[in-house]
mmCIF file of C-alpha atoms and ligand atoms in Angstrom:
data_model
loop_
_atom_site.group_PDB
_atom_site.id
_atom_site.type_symbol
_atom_site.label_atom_id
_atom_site.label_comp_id
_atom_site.label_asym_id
_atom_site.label_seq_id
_atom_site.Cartn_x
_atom_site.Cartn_y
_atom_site.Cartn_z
ATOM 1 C CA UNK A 1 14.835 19.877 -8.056
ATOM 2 C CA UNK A 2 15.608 16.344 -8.193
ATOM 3 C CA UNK A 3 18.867 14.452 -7.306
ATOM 4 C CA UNK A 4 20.649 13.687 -10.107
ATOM 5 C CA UNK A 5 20.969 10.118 -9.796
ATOM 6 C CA UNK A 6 17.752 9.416 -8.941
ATOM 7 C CA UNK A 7 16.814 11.245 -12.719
ATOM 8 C CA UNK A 8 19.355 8.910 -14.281
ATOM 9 C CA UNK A 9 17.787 5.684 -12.434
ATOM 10 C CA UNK A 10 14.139 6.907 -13.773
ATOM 11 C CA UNK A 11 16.139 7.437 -17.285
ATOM 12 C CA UNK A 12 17.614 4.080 -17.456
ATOM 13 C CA UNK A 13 14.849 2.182 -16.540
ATOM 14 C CA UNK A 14 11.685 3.818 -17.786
ATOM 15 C CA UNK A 15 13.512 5.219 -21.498
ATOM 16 C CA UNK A 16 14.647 8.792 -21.855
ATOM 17 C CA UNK A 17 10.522 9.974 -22.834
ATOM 18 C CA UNK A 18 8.979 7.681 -20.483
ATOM 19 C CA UNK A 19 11.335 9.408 -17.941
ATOM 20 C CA UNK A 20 10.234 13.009 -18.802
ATOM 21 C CA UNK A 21 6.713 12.219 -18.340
ATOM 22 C CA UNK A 22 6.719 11.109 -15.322
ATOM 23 C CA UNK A 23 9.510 13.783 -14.068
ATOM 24 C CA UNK A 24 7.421 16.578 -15.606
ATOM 25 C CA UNK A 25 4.316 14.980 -13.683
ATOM 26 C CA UNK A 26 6.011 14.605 -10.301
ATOM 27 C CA UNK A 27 6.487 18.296 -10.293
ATOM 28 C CA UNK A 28 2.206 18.824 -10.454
ATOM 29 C CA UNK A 29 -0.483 18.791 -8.341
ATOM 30 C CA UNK A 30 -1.470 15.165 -6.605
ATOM 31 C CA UNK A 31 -4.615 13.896 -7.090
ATOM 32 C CA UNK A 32 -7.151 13.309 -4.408
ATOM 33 C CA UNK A 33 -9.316 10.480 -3.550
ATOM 34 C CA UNK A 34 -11.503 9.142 -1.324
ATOM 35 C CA UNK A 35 -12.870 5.497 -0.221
ATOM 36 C CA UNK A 36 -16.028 5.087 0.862
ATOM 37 C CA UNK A 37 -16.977 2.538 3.908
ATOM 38 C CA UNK A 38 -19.537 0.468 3.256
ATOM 39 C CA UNK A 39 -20.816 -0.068 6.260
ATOM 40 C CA UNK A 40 -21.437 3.366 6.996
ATOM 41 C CA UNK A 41 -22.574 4.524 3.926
ATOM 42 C CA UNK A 42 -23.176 3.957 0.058
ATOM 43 C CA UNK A 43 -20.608 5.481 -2.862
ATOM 44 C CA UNK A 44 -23.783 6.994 -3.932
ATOM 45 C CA UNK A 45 -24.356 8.995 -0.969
ATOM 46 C CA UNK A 46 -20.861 9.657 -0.691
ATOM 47 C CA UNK A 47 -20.981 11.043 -3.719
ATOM 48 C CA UNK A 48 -24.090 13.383 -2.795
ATOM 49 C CA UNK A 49 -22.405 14.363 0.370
ATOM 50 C CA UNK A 50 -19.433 15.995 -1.879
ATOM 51 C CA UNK A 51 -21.596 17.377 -4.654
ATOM 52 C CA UNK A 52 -19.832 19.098 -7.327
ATOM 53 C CA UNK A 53 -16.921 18.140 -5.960
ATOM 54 C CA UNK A 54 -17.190 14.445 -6.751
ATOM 55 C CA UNK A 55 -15.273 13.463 -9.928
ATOM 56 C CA UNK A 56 -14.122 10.319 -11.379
ATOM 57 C CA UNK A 57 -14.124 7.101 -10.268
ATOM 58 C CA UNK A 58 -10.434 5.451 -9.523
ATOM 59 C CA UNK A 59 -10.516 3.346 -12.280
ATOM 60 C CA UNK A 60 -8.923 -0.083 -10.158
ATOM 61 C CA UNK A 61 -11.196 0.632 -7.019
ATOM 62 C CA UNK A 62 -14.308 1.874 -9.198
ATOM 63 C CA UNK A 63 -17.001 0.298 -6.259
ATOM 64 C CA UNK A 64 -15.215 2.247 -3.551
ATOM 65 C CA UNK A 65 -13.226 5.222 -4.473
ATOM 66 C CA UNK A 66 -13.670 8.391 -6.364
ATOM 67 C CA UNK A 67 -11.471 11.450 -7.265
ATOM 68 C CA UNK A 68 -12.717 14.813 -5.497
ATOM 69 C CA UNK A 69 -12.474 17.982 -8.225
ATOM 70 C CA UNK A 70 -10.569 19.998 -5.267
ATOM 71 C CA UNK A 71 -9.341 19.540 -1.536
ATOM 72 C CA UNK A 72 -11.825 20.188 0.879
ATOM 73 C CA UNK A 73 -10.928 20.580 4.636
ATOM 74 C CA UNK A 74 -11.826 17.091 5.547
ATOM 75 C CA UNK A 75 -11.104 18.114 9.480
ATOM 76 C CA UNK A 76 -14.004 20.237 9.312
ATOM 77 C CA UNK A 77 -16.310 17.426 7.922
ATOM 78 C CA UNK A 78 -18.483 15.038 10.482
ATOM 79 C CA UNK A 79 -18.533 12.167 8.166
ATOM 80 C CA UNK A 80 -14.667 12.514 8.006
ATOM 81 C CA UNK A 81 -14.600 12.489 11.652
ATOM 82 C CA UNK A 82 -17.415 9.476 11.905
ATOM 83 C CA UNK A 83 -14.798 7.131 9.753
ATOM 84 C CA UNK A 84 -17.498 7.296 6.470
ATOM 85 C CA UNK A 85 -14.854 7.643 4.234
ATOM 86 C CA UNK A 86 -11.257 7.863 4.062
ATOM 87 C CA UNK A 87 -8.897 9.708 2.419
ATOM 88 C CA UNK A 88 -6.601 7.850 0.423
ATOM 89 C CA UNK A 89 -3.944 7.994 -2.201
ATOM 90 C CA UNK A 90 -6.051 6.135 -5.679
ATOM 91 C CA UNK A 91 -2.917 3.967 -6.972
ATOM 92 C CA UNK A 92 -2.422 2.273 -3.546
ATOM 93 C CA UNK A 93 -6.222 1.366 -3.528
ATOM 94 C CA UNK A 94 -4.756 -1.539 -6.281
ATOM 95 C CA UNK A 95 -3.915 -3.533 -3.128
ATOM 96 C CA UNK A 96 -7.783 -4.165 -2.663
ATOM 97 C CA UNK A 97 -8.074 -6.007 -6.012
ATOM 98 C CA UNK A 98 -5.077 -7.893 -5.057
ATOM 99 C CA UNK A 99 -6.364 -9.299 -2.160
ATOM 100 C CA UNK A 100 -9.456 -10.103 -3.698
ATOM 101 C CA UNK A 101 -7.606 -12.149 -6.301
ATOM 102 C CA UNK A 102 -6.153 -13.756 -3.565
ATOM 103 C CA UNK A 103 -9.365 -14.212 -1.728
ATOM 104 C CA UNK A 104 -10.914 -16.268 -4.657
ATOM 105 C CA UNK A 105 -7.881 -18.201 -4.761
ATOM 106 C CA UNK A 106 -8.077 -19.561 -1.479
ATOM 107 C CA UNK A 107 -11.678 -19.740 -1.752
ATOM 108 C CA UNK A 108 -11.656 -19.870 1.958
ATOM 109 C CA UNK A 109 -13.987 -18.664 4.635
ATOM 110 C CA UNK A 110 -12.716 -17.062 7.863
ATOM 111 C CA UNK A 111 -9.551 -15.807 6.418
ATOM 112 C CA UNK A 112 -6.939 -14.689 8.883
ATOM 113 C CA UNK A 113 -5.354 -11.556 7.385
ATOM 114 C CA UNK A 114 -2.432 -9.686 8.828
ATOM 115 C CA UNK A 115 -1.105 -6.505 7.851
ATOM 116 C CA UNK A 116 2.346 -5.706 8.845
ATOM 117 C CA UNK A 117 2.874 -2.436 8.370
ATOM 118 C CA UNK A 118 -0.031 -0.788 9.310
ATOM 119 C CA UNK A 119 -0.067 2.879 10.043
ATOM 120 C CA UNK A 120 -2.018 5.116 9.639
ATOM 121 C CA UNK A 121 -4.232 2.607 8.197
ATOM 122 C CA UNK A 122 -4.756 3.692 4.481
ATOM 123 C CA UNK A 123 -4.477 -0.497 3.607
ATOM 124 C CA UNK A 124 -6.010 -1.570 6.769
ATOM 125 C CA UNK A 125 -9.173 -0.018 6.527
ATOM 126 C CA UNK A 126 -9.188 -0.977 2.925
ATOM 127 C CA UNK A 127 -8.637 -4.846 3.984
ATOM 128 C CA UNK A 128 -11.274 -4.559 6.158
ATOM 129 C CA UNK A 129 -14.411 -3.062 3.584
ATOM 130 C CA UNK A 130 -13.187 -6.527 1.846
ATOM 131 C CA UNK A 131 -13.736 -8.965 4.603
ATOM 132 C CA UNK A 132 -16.602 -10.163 6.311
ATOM 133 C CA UNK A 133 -16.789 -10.846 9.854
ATOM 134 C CA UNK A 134 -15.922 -14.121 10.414
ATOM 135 C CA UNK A 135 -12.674 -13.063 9.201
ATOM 136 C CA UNK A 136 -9.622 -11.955 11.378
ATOM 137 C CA UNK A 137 -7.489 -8.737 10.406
ATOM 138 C CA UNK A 138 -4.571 -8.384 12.963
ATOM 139 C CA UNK A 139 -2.923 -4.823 11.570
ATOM 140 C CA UNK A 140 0.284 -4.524 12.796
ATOM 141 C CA UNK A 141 2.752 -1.057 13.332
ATOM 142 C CA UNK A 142 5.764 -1.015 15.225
ATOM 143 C CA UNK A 143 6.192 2.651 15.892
ATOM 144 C CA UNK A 144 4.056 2.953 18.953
ATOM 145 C CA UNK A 145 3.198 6.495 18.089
ATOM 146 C CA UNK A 146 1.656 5.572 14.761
ATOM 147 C CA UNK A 147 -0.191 2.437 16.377
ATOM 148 C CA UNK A 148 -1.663 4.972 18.432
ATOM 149 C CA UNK A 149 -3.092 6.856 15.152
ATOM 150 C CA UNK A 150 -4.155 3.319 13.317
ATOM 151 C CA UNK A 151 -6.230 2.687 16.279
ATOM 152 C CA UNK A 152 -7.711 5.481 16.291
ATOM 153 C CA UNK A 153 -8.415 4.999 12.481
ATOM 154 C CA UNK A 154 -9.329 1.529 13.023
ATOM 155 C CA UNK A 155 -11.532 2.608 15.615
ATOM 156 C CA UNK A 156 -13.371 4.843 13.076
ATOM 157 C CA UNK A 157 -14.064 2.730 10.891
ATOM 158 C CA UNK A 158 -16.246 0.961 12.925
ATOM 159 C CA UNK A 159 -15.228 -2.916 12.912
ATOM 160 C CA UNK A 160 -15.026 -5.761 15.407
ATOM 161 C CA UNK A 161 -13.098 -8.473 13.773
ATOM 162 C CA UNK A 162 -9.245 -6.679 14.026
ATOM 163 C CA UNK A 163 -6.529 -6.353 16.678
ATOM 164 C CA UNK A 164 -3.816 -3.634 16.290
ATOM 165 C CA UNK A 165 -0.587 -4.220 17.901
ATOM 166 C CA UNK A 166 2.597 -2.917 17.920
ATOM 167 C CA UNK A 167 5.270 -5.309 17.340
ATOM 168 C CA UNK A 168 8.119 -5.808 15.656
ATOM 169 C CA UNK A 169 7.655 -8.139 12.617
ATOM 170 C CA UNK A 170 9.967 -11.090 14.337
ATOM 171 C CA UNK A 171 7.202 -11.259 16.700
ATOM 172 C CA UNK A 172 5.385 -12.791 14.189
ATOM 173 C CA UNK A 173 7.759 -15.895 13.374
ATOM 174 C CA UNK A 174 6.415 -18.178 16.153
ATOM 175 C CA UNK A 175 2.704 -17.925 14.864
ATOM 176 C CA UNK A 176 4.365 -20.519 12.710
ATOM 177 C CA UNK A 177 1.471 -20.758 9.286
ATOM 178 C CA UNK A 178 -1.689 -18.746 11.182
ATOM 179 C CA UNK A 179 -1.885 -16.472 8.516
ATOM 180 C CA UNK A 180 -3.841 -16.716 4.962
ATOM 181 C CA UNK A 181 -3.079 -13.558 3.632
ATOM 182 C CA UNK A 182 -0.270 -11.216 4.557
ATOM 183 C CA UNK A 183 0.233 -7.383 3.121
ATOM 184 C CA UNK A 184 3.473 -6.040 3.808
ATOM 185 C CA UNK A 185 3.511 -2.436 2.847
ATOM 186 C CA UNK A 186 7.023 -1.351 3.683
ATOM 187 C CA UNK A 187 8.507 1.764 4.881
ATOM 188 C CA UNK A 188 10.603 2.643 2.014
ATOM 189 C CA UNK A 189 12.635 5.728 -0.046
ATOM 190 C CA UNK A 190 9.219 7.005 -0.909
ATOM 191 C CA UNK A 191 10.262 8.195 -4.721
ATOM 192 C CA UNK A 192 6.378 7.865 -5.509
ATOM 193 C CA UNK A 193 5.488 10.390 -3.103
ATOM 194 C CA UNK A 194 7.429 12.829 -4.383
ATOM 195 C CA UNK A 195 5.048 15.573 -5.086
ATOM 196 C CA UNK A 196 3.416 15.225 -1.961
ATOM 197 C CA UNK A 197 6.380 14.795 0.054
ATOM 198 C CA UNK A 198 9.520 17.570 0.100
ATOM 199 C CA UNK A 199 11.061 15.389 3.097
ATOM 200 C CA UNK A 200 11.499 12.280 1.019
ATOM 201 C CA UNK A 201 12.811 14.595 -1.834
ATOM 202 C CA UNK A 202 15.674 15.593 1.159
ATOM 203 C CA UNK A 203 16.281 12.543 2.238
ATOM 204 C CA UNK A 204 16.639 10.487 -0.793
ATOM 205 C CA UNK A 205 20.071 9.534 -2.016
ATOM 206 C CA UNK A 206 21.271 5.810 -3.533
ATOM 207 C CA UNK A 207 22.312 4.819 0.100
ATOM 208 C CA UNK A 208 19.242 5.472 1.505
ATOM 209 C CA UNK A 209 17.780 3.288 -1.451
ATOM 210 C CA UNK A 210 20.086 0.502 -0.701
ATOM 211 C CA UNK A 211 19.453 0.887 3.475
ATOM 212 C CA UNK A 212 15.634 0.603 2.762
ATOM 213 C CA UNK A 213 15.793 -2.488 0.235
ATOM 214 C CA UNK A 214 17.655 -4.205 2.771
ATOM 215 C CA UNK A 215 15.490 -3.284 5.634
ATOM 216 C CA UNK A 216 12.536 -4.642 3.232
ATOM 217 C CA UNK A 217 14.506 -7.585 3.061
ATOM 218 C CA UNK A 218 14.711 -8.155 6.966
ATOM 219 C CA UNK A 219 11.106 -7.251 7.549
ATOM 220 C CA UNK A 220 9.902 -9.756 4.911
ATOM 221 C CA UNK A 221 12.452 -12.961 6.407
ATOM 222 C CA UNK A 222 11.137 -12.341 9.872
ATOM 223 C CA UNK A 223 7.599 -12.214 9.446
ATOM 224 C CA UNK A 224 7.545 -15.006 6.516
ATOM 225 C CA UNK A 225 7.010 -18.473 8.356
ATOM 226 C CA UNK A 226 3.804 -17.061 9.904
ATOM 227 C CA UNK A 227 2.500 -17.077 6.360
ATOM 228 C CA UNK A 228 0.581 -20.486 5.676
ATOM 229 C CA UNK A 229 1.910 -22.431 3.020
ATOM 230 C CA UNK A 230 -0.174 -21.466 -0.359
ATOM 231 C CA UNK A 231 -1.133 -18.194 1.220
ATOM 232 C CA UNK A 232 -0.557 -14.902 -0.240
ATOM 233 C CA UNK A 233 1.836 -11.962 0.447
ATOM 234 C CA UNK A 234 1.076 -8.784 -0.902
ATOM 235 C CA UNK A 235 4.158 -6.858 -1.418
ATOM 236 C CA UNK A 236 4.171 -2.929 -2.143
ATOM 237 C CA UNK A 237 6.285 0.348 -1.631
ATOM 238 C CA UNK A 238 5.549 3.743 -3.347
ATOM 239 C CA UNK A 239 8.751 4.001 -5.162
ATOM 240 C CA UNK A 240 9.803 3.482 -8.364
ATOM 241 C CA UNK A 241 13.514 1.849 -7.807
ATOM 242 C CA UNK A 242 14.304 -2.103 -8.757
ATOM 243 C CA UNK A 243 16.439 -2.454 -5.639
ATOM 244 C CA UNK A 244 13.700 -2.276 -3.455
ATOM 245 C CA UNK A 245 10.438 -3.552 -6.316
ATOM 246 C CA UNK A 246 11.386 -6.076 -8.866
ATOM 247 C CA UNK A 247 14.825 -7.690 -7.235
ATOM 248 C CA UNK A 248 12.621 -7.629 -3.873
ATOM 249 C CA UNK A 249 10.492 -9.692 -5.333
ATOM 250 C CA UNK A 250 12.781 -11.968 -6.900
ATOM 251 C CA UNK A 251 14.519 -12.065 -3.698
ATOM 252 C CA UNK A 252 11.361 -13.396 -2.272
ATOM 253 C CA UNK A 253 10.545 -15.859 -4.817
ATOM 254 C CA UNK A 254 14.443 -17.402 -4.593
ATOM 255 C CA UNK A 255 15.046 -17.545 -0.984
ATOM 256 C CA UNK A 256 12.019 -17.134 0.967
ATOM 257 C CA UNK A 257 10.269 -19.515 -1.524
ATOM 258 C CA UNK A 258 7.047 -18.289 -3.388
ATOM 259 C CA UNK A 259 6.016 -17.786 -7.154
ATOM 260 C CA UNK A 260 5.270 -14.410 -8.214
ATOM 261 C CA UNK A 261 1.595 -14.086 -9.615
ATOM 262 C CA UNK A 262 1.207 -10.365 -10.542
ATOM 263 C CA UNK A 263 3.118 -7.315 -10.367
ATOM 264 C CA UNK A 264 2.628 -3.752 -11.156
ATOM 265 C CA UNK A 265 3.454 -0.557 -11.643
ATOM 266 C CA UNK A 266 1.541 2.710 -11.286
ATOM 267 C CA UNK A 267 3.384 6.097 -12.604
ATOM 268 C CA UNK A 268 1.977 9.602 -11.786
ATOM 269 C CA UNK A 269 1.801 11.192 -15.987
ATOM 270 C CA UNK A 270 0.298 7.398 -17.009
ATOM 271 C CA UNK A 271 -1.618 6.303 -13.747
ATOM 272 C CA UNK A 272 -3.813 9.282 -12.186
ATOM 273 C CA UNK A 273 -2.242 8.593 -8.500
ATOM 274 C CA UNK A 274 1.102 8.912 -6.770
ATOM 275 C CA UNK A 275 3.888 6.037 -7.670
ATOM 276 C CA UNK A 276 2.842 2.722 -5.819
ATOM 277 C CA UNK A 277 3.873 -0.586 -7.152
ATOM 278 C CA UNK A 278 2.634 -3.783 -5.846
ATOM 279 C CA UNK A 279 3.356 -7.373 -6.259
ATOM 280 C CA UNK A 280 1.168 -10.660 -5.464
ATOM 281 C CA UNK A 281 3.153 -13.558 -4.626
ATOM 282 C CA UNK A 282 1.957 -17.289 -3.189
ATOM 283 C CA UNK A 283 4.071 -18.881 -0.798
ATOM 284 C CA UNK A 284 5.004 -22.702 -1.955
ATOM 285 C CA UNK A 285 4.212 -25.294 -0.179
ATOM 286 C CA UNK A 286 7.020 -26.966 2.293
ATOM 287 C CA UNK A 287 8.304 -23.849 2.920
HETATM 288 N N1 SAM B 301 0.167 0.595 5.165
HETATM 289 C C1 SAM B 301 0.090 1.959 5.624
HETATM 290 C C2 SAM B 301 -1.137 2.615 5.075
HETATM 291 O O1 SAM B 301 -1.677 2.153 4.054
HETATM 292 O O2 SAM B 301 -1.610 3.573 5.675
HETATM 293 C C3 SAM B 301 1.343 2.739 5.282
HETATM 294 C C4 SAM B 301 2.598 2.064 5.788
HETATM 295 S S1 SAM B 301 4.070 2.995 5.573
HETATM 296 C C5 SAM B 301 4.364 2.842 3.905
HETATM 297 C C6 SAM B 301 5.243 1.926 6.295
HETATM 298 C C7 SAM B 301 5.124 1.715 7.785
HETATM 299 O O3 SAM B 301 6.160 0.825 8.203
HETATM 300 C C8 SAM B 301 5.255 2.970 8.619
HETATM 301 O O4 SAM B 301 4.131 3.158 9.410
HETATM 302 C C9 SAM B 301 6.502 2.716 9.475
HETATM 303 O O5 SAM B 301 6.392 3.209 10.797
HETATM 304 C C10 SAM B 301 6.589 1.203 9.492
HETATM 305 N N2 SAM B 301 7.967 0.718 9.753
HETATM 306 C C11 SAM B 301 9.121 1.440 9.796
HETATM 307 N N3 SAM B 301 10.164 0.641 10.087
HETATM 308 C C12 SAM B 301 9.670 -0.604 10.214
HETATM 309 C C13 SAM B 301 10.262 -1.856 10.532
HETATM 310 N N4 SAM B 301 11.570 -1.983 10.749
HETATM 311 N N5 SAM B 301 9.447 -2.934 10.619
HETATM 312 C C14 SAM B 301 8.136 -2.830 10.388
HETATM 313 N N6 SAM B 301 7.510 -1.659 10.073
HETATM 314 C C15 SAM B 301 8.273 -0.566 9.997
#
């Protein structure tokens, strides 16, 4: 079901029963979650809204998210459709304690926040619950297509201080240190999505691996001197592969210049979620 080398990458980095877990749990049933927004309504009342069907909370987003039991149609739902909640894969919700992190760090008001790779807005609306409104959040998407769908998501969820625009990430180079925090969630071969996914099952080989670390790669050097000096990228795909995680980030922290403060995996069988992994870096100064 699987390409082959894509089970012998999982093999040799993971461990032969490490491996099999997480195979044997790509081939299940995904998870699904919901985040509440906040200033709509509270996770208690979200939770009375979906009755029997609310179940745990997701465990690294516990003030926000919760697992449903089953999956409702959400297109027949008003609060859906009124941008109360939003449905979103649990393991990528990691990115909002990552930002706080970085938040305290700074321990700056008026952050200006952009998110490069927006669409459809899973991250952006996240970003947003966790800043207050004398913050900027400029969420970016270069597809115009899918800009048209984060605005519309955007739009839902009901706040004033963002822009969405639709540029490529060069675009970005002459705002020359505007932003505080950037999130780059890049388009990439998608091995975490497996199980929800049968196109990125199709489409994955080792050269598509290597195309999308390199396009990673290009995406991060153009955007990078709009970063302020001491601000914070946070870098994620959902796949599993080092080409495009781990010597990404190293990548980062030897030529673009930044130290690497966190970095994690999640793994469906260990994490209850689809593969994400995520990495915190600070940009030095000087550079
Ligand atoms: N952050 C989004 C969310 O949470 O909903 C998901 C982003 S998805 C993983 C990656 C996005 O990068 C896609 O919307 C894709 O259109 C966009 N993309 C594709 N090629 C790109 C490129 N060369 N530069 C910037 N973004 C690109």
């Amino acid at each position: 079901m699987f390409p082959a080398e894509f089970i012998n990458e999982m093999r040799d980095s993971l461990g032969p029963e490490r491996a099999e877990r997480v195979l044997s749990a790509l081939a299940g049933e995904p998870a699904v979650s919901v985040r509440v927004n906040p200033r709509k309504l509270t996770l208690v009342a979200l939770r009375a809204h979906f009755g029997t069907l609310a179940g745990d909370v997701v465990l690294w987003a516990s003030d926000e998210a919760f697992y449903l039991n089953d999956r409702p149609s959400f297109t027949l739902d008003p609060l859906f459709h009124a941008g109360a909640y939003y449905v979103q894969e649990a393991s990528s919700m990691y990115v909002g304690q990552l930002f706080e992190r970085a938040k305290a760090t700074l321990g700056k008001e008026a952050l200006r926040v952009l998110d490069l790779c927006a669409a459809p807005g899973g991250k952006t609306t996240q970003l947003l619950s966790h800043l207050d409104d004398a913050s900027l959040l400029v969420a970016n998407e270069v597809v115009p297509s899918r800009a048209t769908i984060l605005a519309e998501n955007v739009a839902r969820w009901g706040c004033s201080n963002v822009a969405v625009t639709s540029s490529d990430p060069a675009a970005f180079a002459s705002f020359r240190g505007f932003f505080d925090i950037a999130v780059v969630d890049a388009p990439c071969s998608g091995e975490g999505m497996f199980r929800k996914d049968e196109r990125a099952v199709a489409e994955w080989s080792p050269d598509t691996v290597r195309l999308c670390a390199a396009r990673q790669r290009r995406i991060l050097a153009d955007f990078w001197p709009s970063l302020a000096p001491g601000g914070f990228l946070i870098y994620s795909t959902c796949t599993f592969n080092r080409f495009e995680d781990e010597e990404n980030v190293d990548w980062i922290v030897r030529e673009l210049g930044a130290a690497c403060r966190e970095m994690r995996h999640f793994y469906p069988g260990e994490d209850r979620g689809e593969g994400f992994f995520a990495a915190l870096l600070q940009k030095e100064d000087g550079r």
